[in-house]
Amino acid sequence: MARISASVYSSHIPAIGVAIDQNKTQEPYWAPLFQGFEASREWLKDNPPDVVFLVYNDHATAFSLDIIPTFAIGTAPRFEVADEGWGPRPVPDVVGHPEFASHIAQAVIEDEFDLTIVNHMDVDHGLTVPLSLMCGKVDAWPFQIIPFAVNVVQYPAPLGRRCYRLGQAIRRAVESFDEPLNVQIWGTGGMSHQLQGPRAGLINREFDNAFLDRLIADPEDLAQMPHIEYIREAGSEGIELVMWLIARGAMGDGAGGPAPRVVHRFYHVPASNTALGHLILEDKG
Ligand code: DHB
Ligand code: FE
């Protein structure tokens, strides 16, 4: 059967993608941030997955305000790279896993989470920046990827506790696939940031670090946090953090097993207008 071996969490700040693409990673502003991912890239080389189930949010790239799916699973064989603002990044297209994605869609829907199935979808910085941070510059991404888009752009966004439970359902779905695939689940977005209005530029280190503590030690309790607290403490775009609860819900302790092992934890400010957070958890269940 397929199994989930680890979860990875990372912000997806678009300026990071530009820094990588324009070879600015050694500049004084960026160097400390990229140093925080050196251990992660080594770890990924030593622990290569077959498939990454990549939870991210689309930023009005694939979906406009015409159609706003709450949870959308990419079932295509290939996903093209697109982006707003700076334009498509010069990174490889994403190769999917239609058979496995379709299996997960069926299993999760029969587990009472109604997903939108997407057979054609371009992917933006929400997905490509975490890939670049973890893989560096590559000619092809070294694993297949199932993009899983969550609406955190237009209200109402899904609740944290629904995201956590969805992660538990995704684990069950993965484990019912009859092929020996090594699967990682990644949760992306965050941490505290607000890009608009009078509080633009808001960063809250204390909240972010407490979020990481609770995500590691007591995710069920963290999942109860109401939306208003994300907005108040982490800014309007801080709501992206609910996506981390999907990845965390897919760890073994959410299914009654042992807690995951913390492999790496990193937090860095400044990165554009956003606090960058990063965590790797190895599954022990
Ligand atoms: C920015 C955009 C994002 O989508 C995000 O999550 C963080 C930062 C930005 O434009 O700086
Ligand atoms: Fe974003």
PDB file of C-alpha atoms and ligand atoms in Angstrom:
ATOM      1  CA  MET A   1       0.000   0.000   0.000  1.00  0.00           C
ATOM      2  CA  ALA A   2       1.006   3.649  -0.307  1.00  0.00           C
ATOM      3  CA  ARG A   3       2.120   5.367   2.894  1.00  0.00           C
ATOM      4  CA  ILE A   4       2.768   8.896   4.113  1.00  0.00           C
ATOM      5  CA  SER A   5       6.355   9.178   5.328  1.00  0.00           C
ATOM      6  CA  ALA A   6       6.615  12.871   6.187  1.00  0.00           C
ATOM      7  CA  SER A   7       5.000  16.292   6.104  1.00  0.00           C
ATOM      8  CA  VAL A   8       6.721  19.487   5.042  1.00  0.00           C
ATOM      9  CA  TYR A   9       5.500  23.029   5.747  1.00  0.00           C
ATOM     10  CA  SER A  10       6.684  26.200   4.061  1.00  0.00           C
ATOM     11  CA  SER A  11       5.674  29.732   3.192  1.00  0.00           C
ATOM     12  CA  HIS A  12       5.352  30.484  -0.540  1.00  0.00           C
ATOM     13  CA  ILE A  13       6.392  34.144  -0.799  1.00  0.00           C
ATOM     14  CA  PRO A  14       6.644  35.026  -4.524  1.00  0.00           C
ATOM     15  CA  ALA A  15       9.723  37.245  -4.100  1.00  0.00           C
ATOM     16  CA  ILE A  16      11.629  34.098  -3.045  1.00  0.00           C
ATOM     17  CA  GLY A  17      10.915  32.603  -6.455  1.00  0.00           C
ATOM     18  CA  VAL A  18      12.265  35.739  -8.121  1.00  0.00           C
ATOM     19  CA  ALA A  19      15.406  35.639  -5.940  1.00  0.00           C
ATOM     20  CA  ILE A  20      16.035  32.021  -6.994  1.00  0.00           C
ATOM     21  CA  ASP A  21      15.291  32.619 -10.668  1.00  0.00           C
ATOM     22  CA  GLN A  22      17.519  35.724 -10.797  1.00  0.00           C
ATOM     23  CA  ASN A  23      20.403  34.082  -8.891  1.00  0.00           C
ATOM     24  CA  LYS A  24      20.149  36.391  -5.876  1.00  0.00           C
ATOM     25  CA  THR A  25      20.160  33.717  -3.181  1.00  0.00           C
ATOM     26  CA  GLN A  26      23.677  34.675  -1.970  1.00  0.00           C
ATOM     27  CA  GLU A  27      22.839  38.374  -1.568  1.00  0.00           C
ATOM     28  CA  PRO A  28      22.958  39.561   2.070  1.00  0.00           C
ATOM     29  CA  TYR A  29      19.176  40.058   2.226  1.00  0.00           C
ATOM     30  CA  TRP A  30      18.378  36.546   1.024  1.00  0.00           C
ATOM     31  CA  ALA A  31      21.313  34.376   2.139  1.00  0.00           C
ATOM     32  CA  PRO A  32      20.072  33.705   5.731  1.00  0.00           C
ATOM     33  CA  LEU A  33      16.689  32.596   4.395  1.00  0.00           C
ATOM     34  CA  PHE A  34      18.143  30.108   1.915  1.00  0.00           C
ATOM     35  CA  GLN A  35      20.592  28.794   4.546  1.00  0.00           C
ATOM     36  CA  GLY A  36      17.520  27.743   6.511  1.00  0.00           C
ATOM     37  CA  PHE A  37      16.609  25.326   3.695  1.00  0.00           C
ATOM     38  CA  GLU A  38      20.049  23.746   3.176  1.00  0.00           C
ATOM     39  CA  ALA A  39      19.375  20.993   5.715  1.00  0.00           C
ATOM     40  CA  SER A  40      15.926  20.499   4.152  1.00  0.00           C
ATOM     41  CA  ARG A  41      17.353  19.925   0.678  1.00  0.00           C
ATOM     42  CA  GLU A  42      19.810  17.371   2.092  1.00  0.00           C
ATOM     43  CA  TRP A  43      16.990  15.660   3.974  1.00  0.00           C
ATOM     44  CA  LEU A  44      14.862  15.524   0.815  1.00  0.00           C
ATOM     45  CA  LYS A  45      17.743  13.936  -1.127  1.00  0.00           C
ATOM     46  CA  ASP A  46      18.112  11.299   1.606  1.00  0.00           C
ATOM     47  CA  ASN A  47      14.332  10.767   1.811  1.00  0.00           C
ATOM     48  CA  PRO A  48      13.078  10.990  -1.767  1.00  0.00           C
ATOM     49  CA  PRO A  49       9.314  10.574  -2.126  1.00  0.00           C
ATOM     50  CA  ASP A  50       7.609   9.022  -5.137  1.00  0.00           C
ATOM     51  CA  VAL A  51       4.738  11.484  -4.879  1.00  0.00           C
ATOM     52  CA  VAL A  52       4.167  14.773  -3.062  1.00  0.00           C
ATOM     53  CA  PHE A  53       0.584  15.642  -2.195  1.00  0.00           C
ATOM     54  CA  LEU A  54       0.998  19.405  -2.271  1.00  0.00           C
ATOM     55  CA  VAL A  55      -1.583  21.493  -0.419  1.00  0.00           C
ATOM     56  CA  TYR A  56      -1.440  25.107  -1.579  1.00  0.00           C
ATOM     57  CA  ASN A  57      -3.656  27.982  -2.573  1.00  0.00           C
ATOM     58  CA  ASP A  58      -4.242  29.427  -5.990  1.00  0.00           C
ATOM     59  CA  HIS A  59      -3.999  33.239  -6.178  1.00  0.00           C
ATOM     60  CA  ALA A  60      -6.618  33.932  -8.870  1.00  0.00           C
ATOM     61  CA  THR A  61      -4.378  32.181 -11.429  1.00  0.00           C
ATOM     62  CA  ALA A  62      -6.285  28.980 -12.229  1.00  0.00           C
ATOM     63  CA  PHE A  63      -9.540  30.125 -10.631  1.00  0.00           C
ATOM     64  CA  SER A  64     -10.999  33.599 -10.955  1.00  0.00           C
ATOM     65  CA  LEU A  65     -13.916  34.889  -8.914  1.00  0.00           C
ATOM     66  CA  ASP A  66     -16.124  33.057 -11.470  1.00  0.00           C
ATOM     67  CA  ILE A  67     -15.437  29.699  -9.819  1.00  0.00           C
ATOM     68  CA  ILE A  68     -14.168  29.297  -6.258  1.00  0.00           C
ATOM     69  CA  PRO A  69     -13.733  25.653  -5.227  1.00  0.00           C
ATOM     70  CA  THR A  70     -13.080  25.187  -1.517  1.00  0.00           C
ATOM     71  CA  PHE A  71     -10.976  22.047  -2.051  1.00  0.00           C
ATOM     72  CA  ALA A  72      -9.751  21.156  -5.562  1.00  0.00           C
ATOM     73  CA  ILE A  73      -7.664  18.091  -6.423  1.00  0.00           C
ATOM     74  CA  GLY A  74      -5.553  18.113  -9.595  1.00  0.00           C
ATOM     75  CA  THR A  75      -6.033  14.851 -11.488  1.00  0.00           C
ATOM     76  CA  ALA A  76      -4.208  15.853 -14.697  1.00  0.00           C
ATOM     77  CA  PRO A  77      -1.024  14.161 -15.989  1.00  0.00           C
ATOM     78  CA  ARG A  78       0.648  17.578 -16.271  1.00  0.00           C
ATOM     79  CA  PHE A  79       0.195  21.090 -14.863  1.00  0.00           C
ATOM     80  CA  GLU A  80       1.690  24.157 -16.502  1.00  0.00           C
ATOM     81  CA  VAL A  81       3.382  26.876 -14.497  1.00  0.00           C
ATOM     82  CA  ALA A  82       1.714  30.284 -14.490  1.00  0.00           C
ATOM     83  CA  ASP A  83       1.822  33.279 -12.228  1.00  0.00           C
ATOM     84  CA  GLU A  84       0.428  36.713 -11.662  1.00  0.00           C
ATOM     85  CA  GLY A  85       2.640  39.791 -11.420  1.00  0.00           C
ATOM     86  CA  TRP A  86       6.088  38.645 -12.507  1.00  0.00           C
ATOM     87  CA  GLY A  87       4.689  36.142 -15.037  1.00  0.00           C
ATOM     88  CA  PRO A  88       5.345  32.393 -15.233  1.00  0.00           C
ATOM     89  CA  ARG A  89       8.526  31.344 -13.458  1.00  0.00           C
ATOM     90  CA  PRO A  90      11.199  29.528 -15.497  1.00  0.00           C
ATOM     91  CA  VAL A  91      10.670  26.260 -13.639  1.00  0.00           C
ATOM     92  CA  PRO A  92       9.630  22.823 -14.903  1.00  0.00           C
ATOM     93  CA  ASP A  93       6.017  21.879 -15.420  1.00  0.00           C
ATOM     94  CA  VAL A  94       4.505  19.711 -12.742  1.00  0.00           C
ATOM     95  CA  VAL A  95       3.993  16.025 -13.524  1.00  0.00           C
ATOM     96  CA  GLY A  96       0.935  14.640 -11.792  1.00  0.00           C
ATOM     97  CA  HIS A  97      -0.281  11.138 -10.945  1.00  0.00           C
ATOM     98  CA  PRO A  98      -3.795  10.853 -12.417  1.00  0.00           C
ATOM     99  CA  GLU A  99      -4.450   7.315 -11.185  1.00  0.00           C
ATOM    100  CA  PHE A 100      -3.422   7.986  -7.595  1.00  0.00           C
ATOM    101  CA  ALA A 101      -5.131  11.415  -7.548  1.00  0.00           C
ATOM    102  CA  SER A 102      -8.360   9.868  -8.843  1.00  0.00           C
ATOM    103  CA  HIS A 103      -8.168   7.182  -6.189  1.00  0.00           C
ATOM    104  CA  ILE A 104      -7.694   9.808  -3.462  1.00  0.00           C
ATOM    105  CA  ALA A 105     -10.589  11.863  -4.870  1.00  0.00           C
ATOM    106  CA  GLN A 106     -12.921   8.869  -4.768  1.00  0.00           C
ATOM    107  CA  ALA A 107     -11.824   7.722  -1.305  1.00  0.00           C
ATOM    108  CA  VAL A 108     -12.003  11.199   0.235  1.00  0.00           C
ATOM    109  CA  ILE A 109     -15.392  11.973  -1.326  1.00  0.00           C
ATOM    110  CA  GLU A 110     -16.731   8.647  -0.043  1.00  0.00           C
ATOM    111  CA  ASP A 111     -15.293   9.731   3.322  1.00  0.00           C
ATOM    112  CA  GLU A 112     -17.697  12.729   3.149  1.00  0.00           C
ATOM    113  CA  PHE A 113     -15.338  15.494   1.925  1.00  0.00           C
ATOM    114  CA  ASP A 114     -16.699  16.754  -1.374  1.00  0.00           C
ATOM    115  CA  LEU A 115     -13.718  17.736  -3.506  1.00  0.00           C
ATOM    116  CA  THR A 116     -13.735  19.522  -6.846  1.00  0.00           C
ATOM    117  CA  ILE A 117     -11.967  17.406  -9.447  1.00  0.00           C
ATOM    118  CA  VAL A 118      -9.795  19.464 -11.774  1.00  0.00           C
ATOM    119  CA  ASN A 119      -8.482  17.931 -14.977  1.00  0.00           C
ATOM    120  CA  HIS A 120      -6.817  21.101 -16.242  1.00  0.00           C
ATOM    121  CA  MET A 121      -5.158  23.581 -13.910  1.00  0.00           C
ATOM    122  CA  ASP A 122      -2.205  25.965 -14.110  1.00  0.00           C
ATOM    123  CA  VAL A 123      -0.185  26.293 -10.895  1.00  0.00           C
ATOM    124  CA  ASP A 124       1.237  29.510  -9.417  1.00  0.00           C
ATOM    125  CA  HIS A 125       3.804  30.591  -6.788  1.00  0.00           C
ATOM    126  CA  GLY A 126       1.707  28.969  -4.073  1.00  0.00           C
ATOM    127  CA  LEU A 127       2.944  25.629  -5.403  1.00  0.00           C
ATOM    128  CA  THR A 128       6.199  26.406  -7.227  1.00  0.00           C
ATOM    129  CA  VAL A 129       7.990  28.455  -4.546  1.00  0.00           C
ATOM    130  CA  PRO A 130       7.938  25.687  -1.897  1.00  0.00           C
ATOM    131  CA  LEU A 131       9.123  23.255  -4.602  1.00  0.00           C
ATOM    132  CA  SER A 132      12.037  25.528  -5.483  1.00  0.00           C
ATOM    133  CA  LEU A 133      12.959  26.024  -1.820  1.00  0.00           C
ATOM    134  CA  MET A 134      13.054  22.266  -1.235  1.00  0.00           C
ATOM    135  CA  CYS A 135      14.529  21.129  -4.580  1.00  0.00           C
ATOM    136  CA  GLY A 136      16.636  24.097  -5.759  1.00  0.00           C
ATOM    137  CA  LYS A 137      17.041  24.733  -9.487  1.00  0.00           C
ATOM    138  CA  VAL A 138      16.246  21.546 -11.387  1.00  0.00           C
ATOM    139  CA  ASP A 139      15.437  20.526 -14.971  1.00  0.00           C
ATOM    140  CA  ALA A 140      12.553  18.380 -13.761  1.00  0.00           C
ATOM    141  CA  TRP A 141      10.918  18.070 -10.332  1.00  0.00           C
ATOM    142  CA  PRO A 142      12.258  14.822  -8.828  1.00  0.00           C
ATOM    143  CA  PHE A 143       8.841  13.327  -7.966  1.00  0.00           C
ATOM    144  CA  GLN A 144       5.258  13.313  -9.130  1.00  0.00           C
ATOM    145  CA  ILE A 145       3.003  15.937  -7.580  1.00  0.00           C
ATOM    146  CA  ILE A 146      -0.712  15.985  -6.804  1.00  0.00           C
ATOM    147  CA  PRO A 147      -1.728  19.646  -6.515  1.00  0.00           C
ATOM    148  CA  PHE A 148      -4.450  20.241  -3.938  1.00  0.00           C
ATOM    149  CA  ALA A 149      -5.800  23.792  -4.019  1.00  0.00           C
ATOM    150  CA  VAL A 150      -7.628  25.280  -1.017  1.00  0.00           C
ATOM    151  CA  ASN A 151      -9.652  28.473  -1.142  1.00  0.00           C
ATOM    152  CA  VAL A 152      -8.166  30.891   1.383  1.00  0.00           C
ATOM    153  CA  VAL A 153      -8.493  33.938  -0.864  1.00  0.00           C
ATOM    154  CA  GLN A 154     -12.225  34.595  -0.917  1.00  0.00           C
ATOM    155  CA  TYR A 155     -14.471  34.174   2.121  1.00  0.00           C
ATOM    156  CA  PRO A 156     -15.702  31.792   3.368  1.00  0.00           C
ATOM    157  CA  ALA A 157     -12.492  29.806   3.731  1.00  0.00           C
ATOM    158  CA  PRO A 158     -12.650  26.330   5.323  1.00  0.00           C
ATOM    159  CA  LEU A 159     -12.305  26.077   9.098  1.00  0.00           C
ATOM    160  CA  GLY A 160      -9.075  24.860  10.646  1.00  0.00           C
ATOM    161  CA  ARG A 161     -10.767  21.852  12.167  1.00  0.00           C
ATOM    162  CA  ARG A 162     -12.261  20.802   8.849  1.00  0.00           C
ATOM    163  CA  CYS A 163      -8.804  21.067   7.303  1.00  0.00           C
ATOM    164  CA  TYR A 164      -7.344  18.872  10.054  1.00  0.00           C
ATOM    165  CA  ARG A 165     -10.048  16.241   9.570  1.00  0.00           C
ATOM    166  CA  LEU A 166      -9.554  16.371   5.802  1.00  0.00           C
ATOM    167  CA  GLY A 167      -5.884  15.567   6.402  1.00  0.00           C
ATOM    168  CA  GLN A 168      -6.949  12.514   8.385  1.00  0.00           C
ATOM    169  CA  ALA A 169      -9.177  11.437   5.479  1.00  0.00           C
ATOM    170  CA  ILE A 170      -6.330  11.963   2.995  1.00  0.00           C
ATOM    171  CA  ARG A 171      -4.138   9.631   5.070  1.00  0.00           C
ATOM    172  CA  ARG A 172      -6.836   6.936   4.963  1.00  0.00           C
ATOM    173  CA  ALA A 173      -7.178   7.450   1.209  1.00  0.00           C
ATOM    174  CA  VAL A 174      -3.425   7.164   0.619  1.00  0.00           C
ATOM    175  CA  GLU A 175      -3.210   3.991   2.692  1.00  0.00           C
ATOM    176  CA  SER A 176      -5.980   2.356   0.662  1.00  0.00           C
ATOM    177  CA  PHE A 177      -4.044   2.722  -2.621  1.00  0.00           C
ATOM    178  CA  ASP A 178      -2.641  -0.620  -3.636  1.00  0.00           C
ATOM    179  CA  GLU A 179       0.851   0.412  -4.757  1.00  0.00           C
ATOM    180  CA  PRO A 180       3.951   0.802  -2.578  1.00  0.00           C
ATOM    181  CA  LEU A 181       4.319   4.569  -3.029  1.00  0.00           C
ATOM    182  CA  ASN A 182       6.322   6.733  -0.633  1.00  0.00           C
ATOM    183  CA  VAL A 183       4.181   9.849  -0.220  1.00  0.00           C
ATOM    184  CA  GLN A 184       4.928  13.163   1.433  1.00  0.00           C
ATOM    185  CA  ILE A 185       2.260  15.729   2.174  1.00  0.00           C
ATOM    186  CA  TRP A 186       3.218  19.390   2.081  1.00  0.00           C
ATOM    187  CA  GLY A 187       1.286  22.271   3.631  1.00  0.00           C
ATOM    188  CA  THR A 188       2.171  25.705   2.285  1.00  0.00           C
ATOM    189  CA  GLY A 189       1.390  29.412   2.673  1.00  0.00           C
ATOM    190  CA  GLY A 190       1.644  31.731   5.680  1.00  0.00           C
ATOM    191  CA  MET A 191       3.013  32.678   8.064  1.00  0.00           C
ATOM    192  CA  SER A 192       1.782  36.025   9.398  1.00  0.00           C
ATOM    193  CA  HIS A 193       1.309  38.542   6.622  1.00  0.00           C
ATOM    194  CA  GLN A 194      -1.097  41.180   5.428  1.00  0.00           C
ATOM    195  CA  LEU A 195      -0.657  42.603   1.943  1.00  0.00           C
ATOM    196  CA  GLN A 196      -3.372  45.234   1.960  1.00  0.00           C
ATOM    197  CA  GLY A 197      -5.142  47.928   3.985  1.00  0.00           C
ATOM    198  CA  PRO A 198      -3.974  49.885   7.028  1.00  0.00           C
ATOM    199  CA  ARG A 199      -2.265  46.861   8.612  1.00  0.00           C
ATOM    200  CA  ALA A 200      -0.243  45.972   5.465  1.00  0.00           C
ATOM    201  CA  GLY A 201       3.189  44.665   6.481  1.00  0.00           C
ATOM    202  CA  LEU A 202       1.927  43.090   9.721  1.00  0.00           C
ATOM    203  CA  ILE A 203       4.219  40.377  11.080  1.00  0.00           C
ATOM    204  CA  ASN A 204       3.700  38.621  14.429  1.00  0.00           C
ATOM    205  CA  ARG A 205       6.694  36.517  15.493  1.00  0.00           C
ATOM    206  CA  GLU A 206       5.144  35.529  18.787  1.00  0.00           C
ATOM    207  CA  PHE A 207       1.985  34.197  17.151  1.00  0.00           C
ATOM    208  CA  ASP A 208       3.933  32.405  14.409  1.00  0.00           C
ATOM    209  CA  ASN A 209       6.244  30.616  16.829  1.00  0.00           C
ATOM    210  CA  ALA A 210       3.357  29.637  19.087  1.00  0.00           C
ATOM    211  CA  PHE A 211       1.587  28.309  15.965  1.00  0.00           C
ATOM    212  CA  LEU A 212       4.632  26.141  15.151  1.00  0.00           C
ATOM    213  CA  ASP A 213       4.800  24.899  18.781  1.00  0.00           C
ATOM    214  CA  ARG A 214       1.130  23.953  18.754  1.00  0.00           C
ATOM    215  CA  LEU A 215       1.259  22.462  15.259  1.00  0.00           C
ATOM    216  CA  ILE A 216       3.975  20.113  16.485  1.00  0.00           C
ATOM    217  CA  ALA A 217       2.637  19.292  19.940  1.00  0.00           C
ATOM    218  CA  ASP A 218      -1.153  19.675  19.898  1.00  0.00           C
ATOM    219  CA  PRO A 219      -2.581  20.089  16.393  1.00  0.00           C
ATOM    220  CA  GLU A 220      -6.090  18.985  17.432  1.00  0.00           C
ATOM    221  CA  ASP A 221      -6.278  21.908  19.827  1.00  0.00           C
ATOM    222  CA  LEU A 222      -4.730  24.303  17.285  1.00  0.00           C
ATOM    223  CA  ALA A 223      -7.340  23.186  14.762  1.00  0.00           C
ATOM    224  CA  GLN A 224     -10.055  24.684  17.004  1.00  0.00           C
ATOM    225  CA  MET A 225      -8.671  28.204  16.528  1.00  0.00           C
ATOM    226  CA  PRO A 226     -11.360  30.379  14.906  1.00  0.00           C
ATOM    227  CA  HIS A 227     -10.742  32.353  11.709  1.00  0.00           C
ATOM    228  CA  ILE A 228     -10.987  35.679  13.507  1.00  0.00           C
ATOM    229  CA  GLU A 229      -7.899  34.821  15.548  1.00  0.00           C
ATOM    230  CA  TYR A 230      -5.859  34.115  12.390  1.00  0.00           C
ATOM    231  CA  ILE A 231      -6.896  37.456  10.951  1.00  0.00           C
ATOM    232  CA  ARG A 232      -6.373  39.436  14.149  1.00  0.00           C
ATOM    233  CA  GLU A 233      -3.019  37.877  15.042  1.00  0.00           C
ATOM    234  CA  ALA A 234      -1.534  36.856  11.676  1.00  0.00           C
ATOM    235  CA  GLY A 235      -3.086  39.390   9.285  1.00  0.00           C
ATOM    236  CA  SER A 236      -5.594  38.932   6.491  1.00  0.00           C
ATOM    237  CA  GLU A 237      -3.339  36.587   4.481  1.00  0.00           C
ATOM    238  CA  GLY A 238      -2.288  34.691   7.611  1.00  0.00           C
ATOM    239  CA  ILE A 239      -5.416  32.602   7.049  1.00  0.00           C
ATOM    240  CA  GLU A 240      -3.286  30.622   4.556  1.00  0.00           C
ATOM    241  CA  LEU A 241      -2.020  28.790   7.655  1.00  0.00           C
ATOM    242  CA  VAL A 242      -5.162  26.629   7.805  1.00  0.00           C
ATOM    243  CA  MET A 243      -3.592  24.664   4.942  1.00  0.00           C
ATOM    244  CA  TRP A 244      -0.821  23.512   7.283  1.00  0.00           C
ATOM    245  CA  LEU A 245      -3.490  21.712   9.312  1.00  0.00           C
ATOM    246  CA  ILE A 246      -4.358  19.509   6.321  1.00  0.00           C
ATOM    247  CA  ALA A 247      -0.778  18.237   6.159  1.00  0.00           C
ATOM    248  CA  ARG A 248      -0.601  17.881   9.942  1.00  0.00           C
ATOM    249  CA  GLY A 249      -3.875  15.922  10.053  1.00  0.00           C
ATOM    250  CA  ALA A 250      -2.311  13.343   7.733  1.00  0.00           C
ATOM    251  CA  MET A 251       0.385  12.385  10.269  1.00  0.00           C
ATOM    252  CA  GLY A 252       0.118   9.110  12.160  1.00  0.00           C
ATOM    253  CA  ASP A 253      -0.874  10.591  15.525  1.00  0.00           C
ATOM    254  CA  GLY A 254      -4.088  11.814  13.888  1.00  0.00           C
ATOM    255  CA  ALA A 255      -4.914   8.136  13.335  1.00  0.00           C
ATOM    256  CA  GLY A 256      -4.043   7.052  16.877  1.00  0.00           C
ATOM    257  CA  GLY A 257      -0.323   6.399  16.255  1.00  0.00           C
ATOM    258  CA  PRO A 258       2.790   8.005  17.731  1.00  0.00           C
ATOM    259  CA  ALA A 259       3.652  11.672  17.269  1.00  0.00           C
ATOM    260  CA  PRO A 260       5.901  12.567  14.318  1.00  0.00           C
ATOM    261  CA  ARG A 261       9.570  13.473  14.789  1.00  0.00           C
ATOM    262  CA  VAL A 262      10.664  17.063  14.230  1.00  0.00           C
ATOM    263  CA  VAL A 263      13.443  16.914  11.635  1.00  0.00           C
ATOM    264  CA  HIS A 264      13.868  20.629  11.034  1.00  0.00           C
ATOM    265  CA  ARG A 265      12.289  23.905  12.126  1.00  0.00           C
ATOM    266  CA  PHE A 266      13.101  27.346  10.756  1.00  0.00           C
ATOM    267  CA  TYR A 267      11.636  30.834  11.058  1.00  0.00           C
ATOM    268  CA  HIS A 268      12.879  33.942   9.327  1.00  0.00           C
ATOM    269  CA  VAL A 269      11.950  37.605   8.995  1.00  0.00           C
ATOM    270  CA  PRO A 270      12.192  39.593   6.748  1.00  0.00           C
ATOM    271  CA  ALA A 271      11.141  37.989   3.508  1.00  0.00           C
ATOM    272  CA  SER A 272       9.310  40.535   1.398  1.00  0.00           C
ATOM    273  CA  ASN A 273       6.281  41.528   3.540  1.00  0.00           C
ATOM    274  CA  THR A 274       5.892  38.101   5.022  1.00  0.00           C
ATOM    275  CA  ALA A 275       7.206  35.977   7.867  1.00  0.00           C
ATOM    276  CA  LEU A 276       8.661  32.736   6.546  1.00  0.00           C
ATOM    277  CA  GLY A 277       8.069  29.543   8.506  1.00  0.00           C
ATOM    278  CA  HIS A 278       9.281  26.052   7.700  1.00  0.00           C
ATOM    279  CA  LEU A 279       8.968  22.670   9.373  1.00  0.00           C
ATOM    280  CA  ILE A 280       9.662  19.041   8.491  1.00  0.00           C
ATOM    281  CA  LEU A 281       7.977  16.220  10.407  1.00  0.00           C
ATOM    282  CA  GLU A 282       8.825  12.556   9.871  1.00  0.00           C
ATOM    283  CA  ASP A 283       5.943  10.193  10.347  1.00  0.00           C
ATOM    284  CA  LYS A 284       6.288   7.560  13.060  1.00  0.00           C
ATOM    285  CA  GLY A 285       2.889   5.951  12.638  1.00  0.00           C
TER     286      GLY A 285
HETATM  287  C1  DHB B   1       3.029  37.753  -1.089  1.00  0.00           C
HETATM  288  C2  DHB B   1       2.058  37.038  -1.760  1.00  0.00           C
HETATM  289  C3  DHB B   1       1.565  35.874  -1.239  1.00  0.00           C
HETATM  290  O1  DHB B   1       0.675  35.095  -1.890  1.00  0.00           O
HETATM  291  C4  DHB B   1       1.977  35.438  -0.021  1.00  0.00           C
HETATM  292  O2  DHB B   1       1.395  34.341   0.506  1.00  0.00           O
HETATM  293  C5  DHB B   1       2.954  36.137   0.672  1.00  0.00           C
HETATM  294  C6  DHB B   1       3.486  37.298   0.115  1.00  0.00           C
HETATM  295  C7  DHB B   1       3.594  39.014  -1.672  1.00  0.00           C
HETATM  296  O3  DHB B   1       3.129  39.464  -2.716  1.00  0.00           O
HETATM  297  O4  DHB B   1       4.541  39.551  -1.090  1.00  0.00           O
HETATM  298 FE    FE B   2      -0.168  33.535  -0.755  1.00  0.00          FE
END
